[in-house]
């Protein structure tokens, strides 16, 4: 894969399976360099052997498909490019869709009612006078914002306290019915339907709270919703599950969560027997101790009944991004991240755990009808596919990454290597074709509670195609190896995590003769940017470095980052001396390695000033350095940034390595005389 192949990166959504088990529908999307946008449609995938997938919709960007429980309709979100995504429904047999919502800031998530007649959804509700609610009143002319909370912004969103997320209910229109055409109103006859023909929408929640995810009760009379409605919500990370009765005299939301420890809840599902299942992370006595904690499956028995934890977070971590719950007759299905994989587990009512599907994949979504389990997944050769589970393995049903595979995919070699203190580190090495030895790029992942894995990784593939061997590992602090491994760097960042990545690098070079240990570069983003900056202040072997969207000044992080109110306190501590002992900015004067600093202008997770201050110090100290700032992008540039920006980023990175670590395929051509 070369940088221009970014348009071949195909993502596949969580599947929805028709109730009769005949077919699944997924959203398939990819970056489009010509449109400089993400485009995608819904695809129907028959489950019968040998049947080919077909495109179902032709929208600009259609996502999040869900069949109605009766199988008659299909709902999805559509982004037309001229406004935020809105909820649509279409007949399950095809045809033209009907738009259901007209939310000013778009729809977030949604759920079908059990009788298929209503849809509940979440949406941000803007304060009047903001976000285009008043014609011709631009953002610069809005009144000032008054804050009384430490958390008032979110990366990729912006300000949040003036547009809280609430729950709505809407009746489902019939997309097969005769369309209704209305005569345009006259000044003498005002429009009797100011909503422009969209179904009436009922807002179920209000107040200074954010709500979601949501789930219907089996009888459709109640909606369960996750929210932080307690008075101390600004000072902790706890959330609870509430029940919203849908009758006219519903009253206030009723809290369902009763636990001995506070939980941060990421997903919920209401089972036919009345149990509400939740994926929750225990937050300790402080209600904000999130460092390296695994996510567990909980069963909530109802109001005033204690919650039961069904899985052990020291053994299983169900907190992978996008994790959700599927309830089946044989148990609850959840995703578990482990040693660079994401497997699908089946959890029984008694807490018994078995692997529903594993292997060299990362499950990204799942659904079941009867005994049939369908999963979306990534693998070493694909960014996203759909498969059916058979005997604990996946039989692939699609080949959406065929064009990418034709470009050539380097295969990774997996290692577990010892470290200097008797620990072991797990990771991978990818090598380019050719005799070598090849220059090496040590890549460090973000998080730190995240993981590199077996699945296709576009960054590594681009660097291998340019002639570099790529080293990836999961040092202490990473996810997938238990809580002790993940919590080892708490208030000691830059200690064992640094020695882990360096020892893995040395071990890989010693074992792979195609790796040139005399020509090594280092790079990473977010926490990976942190550890890269920390490494080049303590180890001067590297030909050059790239520090991207880095967490570089823990003290300055507080009050500027969207997670600044708790991240530094929990990971690095509050003692000034302890902070300085873990701060790359505090030791930047030790750096002599040429360093490219990459950042995004709208990054609220690791704000731009983190990169700017680090770059300024390097420059003032005479270190060869450049600062590359992407306008309009946030912390997610490498994953969901504008396609052309993603390509331009790859081009700039390869240019940097061509200058300081050239290969036969990536070098600065001599000027013509």
XYZ file of C-alpha atoms in Angstrom:
673
model
C 0.000 0.000 0.000
C 1.232 3.468 -0.909
C -0.036 6.763 0.472
C -2.384 7.375 -2.468
C -4.165 4.106 -1.645
C -5.863 5.761 1.335
C -9.038 5.791 -0.787
C -9.018 1.961 -0.718
C -9.381 1.808 3.073
C -12.862 0.341 3.513
C -14.677 0.386 6.859
C -17.603 -1.929 7.647
C -20.213 -1.104 10.281
C -21.841 -3.259 12.909
C -24.186 -5.653 11.061
C -27.937 -5.888 11.328
C -29.516 -9.258 10.511
C -33.022 -9.711 9.157
C -35.232 -11.518 11.692
C -35.732 -14.437 9.277
C -31.949 -14.975 9.179
C -31.706 -14.692 5.399
C -29.443 -11.673 5.065
C -27.476 -9.000 6.836
C -27.032 -5.312 6.035
C -23.909 -3.274 6.750
C -22.694 0.217 5.980
C -19.533 0.239 3.864
C -17.573 3.491 3.659
C -14.203 4.774 2.474
C -12.253 8.034 2.098
C -12.775 9.648 -1.322
C -9.850 11.831 -2.380
C -11.744 13.456 -5.253
C -14.651 14.470 -3.022
C -12.319 15.039 -0.049
C -14.961 13.351 2.076
C -16.045 9.969 3.364
C -18.613 8.239 1.204
C -20.526 5.041 1.769
C -23.739 3.150 1.296
C -25.625 0.223 2.758
C -24.959 -3.248 1.360
C -27.108 -6.353 1.572
C -25.137 -9.525 2.300
C -27.034 -12.804 1.783
C -26.106 -15.461 4.322
C -26.555 -18.350 1.913
C -23.248 -19.811 0.615
C -22.091 -18.396 -2.703
C -24.465 -15.404 -2.789
C -22.829 -12.056 -3.551
C -23.317 -8.782 -1.645
C -25.241 -6.012 -3.419
C -25.455 -2.283 -2.878
C -28.770 -1.343 -1.240
C -28.657 2.475 -1.063
C -26.937 5.223 -3.023
C -26.645 8.026 -0.488
C -23.511 10.111 -0.028
C -22.847 8.626 3.411
C -25.353 6.118 4.822
C -24.550 4.474 8.144
C -25.848 2.609 11.215
C -28.441 0.292 9.598
C -30.940 -1.543 11.846
C -33.805 -3.807 10.780
C -37.099 -3.292 12.597
C -37.973 -6.196 14.927
C -40.766 -7.297 12.568
C -38.352 -7.264 9.615
C -40.583 -4.966 7.552
C -38.430 -1.822 7.633
C -34.791 -0.773 7.745
C -33.643 2.376 9.536
C -30.332 4.141 8.964
C -28.585 7.499 9.248
C -27.958 9.556 6.118
C -25.458 12.407 5.762
C -26.144 14.249 2.525
C -23.206 16.635 2.861
C -25.373 19.757 3.259
C -26.307 19.144 6.892
C -25.829 16.719 9.776
C -26.939 13.086 9.598
C -30.682 12.452 9.931
C -32.689 9.304 10.554
C -34.311 7.583 7.553
C -36.425 4.469 7.059
C -36.865 2.337 3.954
C -38.796 -0.817 3.165
C -36.740 -3.939 3.868
C -37.419 -4.997 0.288
C -35.922 -1.784 -1.115
C -37.227 1.439 -2.598
C -36.829 5.090 -1.741
C -36.231 6.036 1.880
C -38.281 8.472 3.959
C -36.579 11.009 6.185
C -37.798 10.802 9.783
C -35.980 13.625 11.622
C -34.963 17.241 11.144
C -32.650 17.794 14.100
C -30.610 20.991 13.896
C -27.396 19.228 14.967
C -28.267 15.799 13.604
C -29.044 12.424 15.176
C -26.554 10.469 17.274
C -27.803 6.945 18.015
C -31.227 5.334 17.791
C -33.222 2.194 18.685
C -36.378 0.484 17.401
C -39.328 -0.118 19.730
C -40.175 -3.828 20.103
C -43.424 -3.394 18.119
C -41.567 -1.632 15.257
C -43.868 1.437 15.386
C -41.539 3.941 17.053
C -37.910 4.995 17.065
C -36.074 6.452 20.033
C -33.009 8.507 19.250
C -30.488 10.859 20.813
C -29.594 14.300 19.501
C -27.794 17.384 20.725
C -30.176 20.251 21.487
C -28.623 23.683 20.869
C -29.382 26.671 23.050
C -31.469 29.232 21.241
C -29.230 31.786 19.567
C -26.390 29.353 18.966
C -25.351 26.945 16.213
C -27.530 28.488 13.535
C -30.792 28.528 15.491
C -31.144 32.211 14.576
C -30.803 33.126 10.918
C -27.801 35.286 10.010
C -26.336 35.022 13.528
C -22.881 33.586 12.971
C -20.707 31.907 15.588
C -18.610 35.054 16.077
C -21.733 37.087 16.899
C -23.141 34.705 19.498
C -23.336 35.882 23.123
C -20.531 34.835 25.499
C -20.630 31.463 27.179
C -20.672 31.229 30.950
C -19.022 28.122 32.466
C -19.419 26.718 35.956
C -17.980 23.288 35.157
C -14.475 22.102 34.348
C -15.700 19.929 31.494
C -17.364 22.000 28.806
C -15.728 20.880 25.535
C -15.181 17.599 23.713
C -12.743 16.747 20.955
C -14.500 16.539 17.618
C -17.576 18.321 18.996
C -16.484 21.617 20.545
C -18.505 23.227 23.309
C -20.955 20.814 24.896
C -22.667 22.551 27.821
C -24.789 24.633 25.435
C -25.915 21.620 23.379
C -26.630 18.697 25.671
C -27.640 15.319 24.275
C -31.252 14.327 24.932
C -33.570 11.421 24.145
C -36.460 11.714 21.680
C -39.295 9.485 20.518
C -40.872 9.519 17.065
C -43.566 7.501 15.294
C -42.267 5.627 12.260
C -43.733 6.706 8.905
C -44.687 4.126 6.292
C -42.207 4.417 3.407
C -44.550 2.419 1.143
C -47.516 4.759 1.643
C -48.744 7.230 -0.972
C -46.593 10.378 -0.714
C -48.353 13.518 0.520
C -47.797 16.814 -1.296
C -48.614 20.080 0.428
C -49.425 23.415 -1.193
C -46.892 26.086 -0.297
C -48.352 28.401 2.389
C -49.284 32.006 1.641
C -48.939 35.003 3.981
C -52.711 34.883 4.487
C -52.640 31.142 5.250
C -49.680 30.296 7.503
C -48.160 26.828 7.268
C -50.126 24.620 9.679
C -47.223 22.187 9.909
C -44.037 24.119 10.799
C -42.076 20.915 10.944
C -42.280 20.644 7.174
C -43.996 17.280 7.071
C -41.640 15.353 9.379
C -43.330 13.165 11.992
C -44.000 14.737 15.357
C -41.098 14.283 17.736
C -41.409 14.050 21.520
C -38.444 15.046 23.678
C -38.163 12.722 26.673
C -35.306 14.273 28.666
C -34.203 17.771 29.581
C -31.816 19.590 31.856
C -28.040 20.130 31.945
C -27.251 16.460 31.334
C -26.017 14.347 28.422
C -27.935 11.130 27.708
C -27.112 7.921 25.831
C -26.799 5.050 24.976
C -30.466 3.928 25.052
C -32.434 0.646 24.996
C -36.157 -0.258 24.953
C -37.759 -2.510 27.547
C -39.203 -5.760 26.141
C -42.777 -4.418 26.345
C -41.862 -1.059 24.829
C -43.187 0.942 27.779
C -39.814 2.161 29.044
C -36.460 3.293 27.712
C -33.234 2.700 29.611
C -30.671 5.453 29.184
C -27.154 6.128 30.447
C -26.547 9.553 31.992
C -24.643 11.436 34.682
C -27.378 13.308 36.541
C -25.792 13.419 40.001
C -24.613 16.667 41.598
C -20.910 15.717 41.633
C -20.842 14.843 37.909
C -18.329 17.605 37.192
C -15.837 16.066 39.615
C -16.068 12.393 38.673
C -16.497 10.037 35.707
C -19.468 8.054 37.005
C -22.638 7.404 35.015
C -25.834 5.554 35.871
C -28.657 3.804 34.049
C -32.092 5.406 34.291
C -35.549 4.234 33.237
C -37.723 6.643 31.236
C -41.396 5.659 31.373
C -43.154 6.550 28.114
C -46.642 7.224 29.487
C -48.085 10.725 29.543
C -47.546 10.935 33.326
C -44.046 9.457 33.155
C -42.473 11.574 35.871
C -38.738 11.845 36.508
C -36.211 9.239 35.285
C -35.821 6.371 37.751
C -32.290 5.234 38.568
C -31.662 1.530 37.946
C -27.973 1.378 38.885
C -27.219 0.363 42.452
C -23.618 -0.710 43.004
C -21.049 -0.593 45.772
C -18.654 1.163 43.381
C -19.217 3.894 40.837
C -19.329 2.815 37.202
C -18.509 4.422 33.914
C -21.054 2.805 31.585
C -20.422 2.434 27.876
C -23.276 0.283 26.510
C -26.614 -1.171 27.654
C -29.126 -3.753 26.428
C -32.513 -4.805 27.807
C -33.055 -8.570 27.720
C -36.442 -10.309 27.254
C -36.429 -11.490 30.891
C -36.268 -7.877 32.135
C -32.549 -7.802 32.921
C -30.680 -4.690 31.852
C -27.130 -5.585 30.879
C -24.414 -2.937 30.934
C -20.743 -2.666 30.068
C -19.251 -0.796 32.993
C -15.852 0.146 34.370
C -15.392 0.415 38.140
C -13.966 3.807 39.120
C -12.926 3.203 42.716
C -13.661 5.285 45.793
C -12.687 8.512 44.030
C -15.227 7.789 41.257
C -12.591 8.779 38.681
C -9.916 6.074 38.937
C -10.035 4.950 35.318
C -6.356 4.145 34.690
C -5.898 0.698 33.161
C -9.225 -0.600 34.428
C -10.918 -3.325 32.440
C -14.584 -3.092 31.499
C -16.966 -5.760 32.815
C -20.436 -7.025 31.988
C -23.010 -6.140 34.649
C -26.586 -7.292 35.188
C -28.910 -4.655 36.614
C -31.889 -6.288 38.274
C -34.070 -3.166 38.545
C -34.605 -0.171 40.783
C -33.087 -0.584 44.270
C -31.695 -4.016 43.376
C -27.908 -4.381 43.477
C -26.037 -4.817 40.209
C -24.146 -8.067 39.665
C -20.761 -8.115 37.972
C -20.625 -11.104 35.646
C -17.017 -10.916 34.404
C -13.658 -10.260 36.049
C -11.919 -7.108 34.722
C -8.547 -8.556 35.705
C -9.105 -11.338 33.150
C -11.399 -9.892 30.491
C -11.575 -6.333 29.162
C -14.814 -5.648 27.302
C -14.057 -1.980 26.709
C -12.936 -1.936 23.089
C -14.116 1.179 21.230
C -17.549 0.504 19.754
C -18.238 -2.437 22.052
C -21.893 -3.357 22.443
C -24.077 -6.158 23.771
C -26.061 -8.812 21.875
C -28.551 -10.847 23.907
C -29.149 -14.422 22.681
C -30.888 -17.477 24.101
C -27.497 -18.983 24.856
C -26.054 -15.961 26.652
C -24.832 -12.434 26.132
C -22.283 -11.701 23.376
C -19.576 -9.094 24.064
C -16.173 -8.172 22.626
C -12.964 -8.822 24.572
C -9.612 -7.300 23.660
C -6.701 -9.609 24.327
C -3.100 -9.705 23.076
C -3.699 -7.701 19.933
C -6.970 -9.400 19.069
C -10.623 -8.689 19.801
C -12.534 -11.917 20.318
C -16.255 -12.440 20.803
C -17.253 -13.943 24.143
C -20.475 -15.561 25.235
C -21.365 -14.805 28.862
C -23.941 -16.963 30.645
C -26.367 -15.697 33.284
C -24.147 -17.336 35.918
C -21.057 -15.543 34.629
C -19.683 -18.507 32.725
C -17.418 -17.386 29.878
C -16.740 -19.107 26.568
C -15.189 -17.909 23.322
C -17.778 -17.591 20.559
C -15.182 -16.623 17.967
C -11.476 -15.938 18.133
C -8.371 -16.189 16.003
C -6.315 -13.541 14.220
C -9.100 -11.010 13.915
C -10.580 -8.035 15.724
C -14.352 -8.222 16.000
C -15.846 -4.762 15.503
C -19.568 -5.576 15.600
C -21.979 -8.476 16.079
C -25.598 -9.560 15.956
C -27.397 -12.879 16.287
C -30.652 -14.391 15.059
C -31.376 -17.750 16.635
C -28.151 -19.755 16.548
C -26.684 -17.648 13.741
C -24.019 -15.118 14.748
C -22.831 -12.511 12.263
C -19.762 -10.356 12.911
C -17.996 -7.472 11.280
C -14.240 -7.725 11.728
C -10.781 -6.623 10.661
C -7.910 -8.985 9.911
C -4.291 -8.931 8.750
C -5.508 -8.533 5.161
C -8.576 -6.356 5.540
C -9.832 -3.076 6.990
C -13.329 -4.509 7.323
C -15.390 -7.545 6.322
C -18.531 -9.407 7.308
C -18.542 -13.041 8.387
C -20.668 -15.799 9.870
C -19.473 -17.698 12.934
C -19.014 -21.429 12.421
C -17.338 -23.713 14.980
C -15.608 -20.836 16.743
C -14.168 -19.343 13.553
C -15.353 -16.820 10.991
C -16.381 -17.764 7.482
C -15.873 -14.604 5.476
C -18.907 -13.442 3.478
C -17.468 -10.346 1.799
C -14.272 -9.141 0.172
C -14.476 -5.383 0.468
C -10.677 -5.058 0.740
C -9.944 -6.935 -2.494
C -8.590 -3.821 -4.244
C -6.346 -3.101 -1.275
C -5.021 -6.659 -1.244
C -4.149 -6.372 -4.925
C -1.838 -3.483 -4.061
C 0.148 -5.794 -1.790
C -0.069 -6.272 1.967
C 3.002 -6.944 4.088
C 2.544 -9.681 6.672
C 3.642 -9.120 10.256
C 5.872 -11.445 12.276
C 4.704 -11.810 15.878
C 7.086 -11.829 18.872
C 7.060 -11.963 22.642
C 10.417 -10.670 23.848
C 12.045 -10.342 27.278
C 12.825 -7.001 28.900
C 15.651 -6.017 31.200
C 13.564 -6.410 34.374
C 12.254 -9.903 33.623
C 8.985 -8.773 32.054
C 7.957 -9.654 28.489
C 6.611 -7.449 25.693
C 4.391 -8.591 22.859
C 4.461 -7.085 19.375
C 5.065 -7.378 15.649
C 7.634 -6.639 12.972
C 6.817 -5.906 9.321
C 9.578 -6.035 6.727
C 9.753 -4.721 3.167
C 10.746 -6.862 0.219
C 14.414 -6.936 -0.721
C 17.669 -8.150 0.702
C 18.148 -5.413 3.284
C 19.183 -4.622 5.855
C 16.394 -2.046 6.008
C 16.152 1.088 8.138
C 13.742 0.687 11.036
C 10.800 2.780 12.255
C 9.772 2.208 15.860
C 6.070 3.103 16.106
C 4.408 3.750 19.481
C 0.627 3.644 19.875
C -1.623 6.132 21.674
C -3.824 5.614 24.672
C -1.841 4.514 26.576
C -4.678 2.078 27.383
C -4.926 0.826 23.794
C -3.200 -1.831 21.723
C -1.538 -2.590 18.434
C -2.946 -5.755 16.949
C -2.908 -8.365 14.238
C -5.252 -6.424 11.974
C -4.357 -4.421 8.903
C -2.733 -1.108 9.901
C -2.498 1.455 7.113
C 0.370 3.389 8.725
C 2.648 0.359 8.904
C 1.752 -0.714 5.364
C 2.641 2.691 3.874
C 6.006 2.757 5.641
C 6.848 -0.807 4.588
C 6.023 0.044 0.973
C 8.472 2.956 1.268
C 11.262 0.551 2.265
C 11.161 0.636 6.069
C 10.944 -2.202 8.547
C 8.259 -1.329 11.101
C 8.378 -2.353 14.761
C 5.156 -2.290 16.822
C 4.655 -3.425 20.411
C 2.341 -3.110 23.410
C 4.425 -1.927 26.375
C 3.225 -1.763 29.946
C 0.314 0.651 30.050
C -1.317 -0.981 27.012
C -4.667 -2.796 26.949
C -5.180 -6.492 26.311
C -2.810 -7.952 28.915
C -4.654 -7.489 32.197
C -5.023 -4.670 34.679
C -1.611 -5.099 36.333
C 0.102 -4.630 32.964
C -2.032 -1.581 32.165
C -1.641 0.092 35.560
C 2.130 -0.353 35.775
C 2.803 3.170 34.511
C 0.430 5.039 36.781
C 2.333 8.047 38.146
C 5.484 6.595 36.594
C 5.044 7.342 32.923
C 8.258 7.149 30.954
C 9.754 4.388 33.118
C 8.943 0.757 32.299
C 6.970 1.773 29.212
C 10.119 3.351 27.781
C 12.338 0.390 28.586
C 9.698 -1.975 27.183
C 9.644 -0.341 23.743
C 13.437 0.003 23.619
C 14.005 -3.591 24.731
C 11.487 -4.855 22.189
C 13.270 -2.823 19.498
C 16.646 -4.270 20.479
C 15.250 -7.795 20.633
C 13.602 -7.494 17.224
C 16.802 -6.171 15.644
C 18.786 -9.026 17.185
C 16.353 -11.639 15.835
C 15.630 -10.241 12.383
C 18.723 -9.885 10.185
C 16.848 -7.687 7.697
C 16.589 -4.897 10.309
C 19.420 -2.343 10.312
C 19.997 -1.394 13.938
C 22.299 1.466 12.924
C 19.508 3.313 11.086
C 16.461 3.740 13.305
C 13.700 6.345 13.520
C 10.998 6.716 16.158
C 7.452 8.062 15.905
C 4.100 8.055 17.676
C 0.865 9.950 18.244
C -0.970 11.124 21.376
C 0.520 8.994 24.189
C 2.809 7.627 21.462
C 3.881 11.231 20.863
C 4.542 11.517 24.588
C 6.746 8.428 24.694
C 8.550 9.430 21.492
C 9.410 12.836 22.968
C 10.443 11.180 26.227
C 12.596 8.610 24.406
C 14.614 11.146 22.381
C 15.401 13.037 25.590
C 16.906 9.873 27.108
C 18.235 7.857 24.139
C 20.116 9.517 21.290
C 20.407 6.598 18.886
C 17.598 7.754 16.592
C 18.269 9.353 13.219
C 15.091 11.426 13.555
C 11.726 11.491 15.288
C 8.111 12.428 14.606
C 6.047 13.636 17.573
C 2.375 13.768 16.615
C -0.544 15.270 18.615
C 1.516 14.581 21.701
C 0.739 14.711 25.400
C 3.877 16.729 26.052
C 3.276 18.971 29.058
C 1.168 17.301 31.760
C 0.895 20.459 33.862
C -0.348 22.626 30.972
C -2.797 19.869 30.002
C -4.999 20.774 32.967
C -7.511 23.437 31.980
C -6.817 23.210 28.234
C -7.665 19.626 27.224
C -11.207 18.257 27.105
C -9.993 15.541 29.502
C -7.609 17.819 31.399
C -9.750 17.843 34.538
C -8.870 14.233 35.301
C -6.359 12.639 32.900
C -3.154 14.154 34.273
C -4.300 13.776 37.885
C -4.932 10.066 37.445
C -2.054 9.140 35.131
C 0.740 11.445 36.280
C -0.409 12.677 39.709
C -0.732 16.149 41.171
C 2.613 16.717 42.890
C 4.624 19.338 40.913
C 7.842 17.388 41.282
C 6.203 14.179 40.144
C 4.710 15.939 37.120
C 8.078 17.355 36.118
C 9.627 13.891 36.432
C 7.205 12.634 33.765
C 7.087 15.682 31.474
C 8.748 15.728 28.023
C 8.559 19.527 28.087
C 10.645 19.542 31.278
C 13.494 17.625 29.574
C 13.228 19.044 26.065
C 16.650 20.698 26.523
C 18.190 17.196 26.393
C 16.898 16.547 22.871
C 19.268 16.707 19.909
C 17.367 14.396 17.535
C 15.843 16.090 14.444
C 12.123 16.176 15.223
C 9.014 16.816 13.144
C 6.111 18.002 15.319
C 2.683 17.275 13.788
C -0.527 18.656 15.267
C -4.092 19.616 14.361
C -5.465 23.104 14.853
C -8.758 21.946 16.416
C -7.343 19.212 18.643
C -9.108 19.525 21.993
C -7.718 16.260 23.384
C -4.040 17.244 23.151
C -4.392 20.953 22.373
C -2.234 22.604 19.714
C -0.277 24.496 22.370
C 1.205 21.181 23.522
C 2.927 20.822 20.141
C 3.663 24.543 19.719
C 5.509 24.884 23.033
C 7.505 21.731 22.375
C 8.418 22.879 18.852
C 9.393 26.349 20.130
C 11.723 24.856 22.726
C 13.371 22.584 20.159
C 13.835 25.491 17.776
C 15.283 27.801 20.447
C 17.679 25.014 21.444
C 18.957 24.689 17.872
C 17.472 21.250 17.197
C 16.504 20.649 13.539
C 12.720 20.792 13.726
C 9.544 21.643 11.850
C 5.953 22.166 12.955
C 3.193 20.841 10.683
C -0.316 22.057 11.622
C -3.465 20.760 9.904
C -6.316 23.298 9.802
C -9.821 22.158 10.661
C -8.676 18.816 12.062
C -8.942 17.408 15.574
C -7.290 14.578 17.480
C -8.699 11.997 15.038
C -6.836 13.190 11.921
C -5.187 9.820 11.219
C -8.488 7.941 11.542
C -11.231 10.270 10.327
C -9.556 13.431 9.056
C -10.281 14.850 5.624
C -8.992 12.345 3.040
C -6.667 14.863 1.384
C -5.246 15.833 4.760
C -4.577 12.170 5.501
C -2.729 11.884 2.187
C -0.823 15.134 2.821
C 0.155 13.872 6.248
C 1.605 10.674 4.765
C 3.458 12.749 2.163
C 4.990 15.001 4.825
C 6.011 12.032 6.994
C 7.667 10.218 4.102
C 9.430 13.447 3.123
C 10.825 13.737 6.663
C 12.111 10.179 6.607
C 13.532 10.694 3.093
C 15.674 13.485 4.517
C 16.897 11.773 7.665
C 16.460 8.060 7.015
C 16.395 7.518 3.235
C 15.715 4.237 1.457
C 15.989 3.244 -2.183
C 12.250 3.800 -2.505
C 12.017 6.936 -0.364
C 14.753 9.506 -0.819
C 15.334 13.047 -1.964
C 16.153 12.939 -5.662
C 19.306 14.910 -6.599
C 18.619 18.197 -8.322
C 19.097 18.176 -12.090
C 22.108 20.143 -13.289
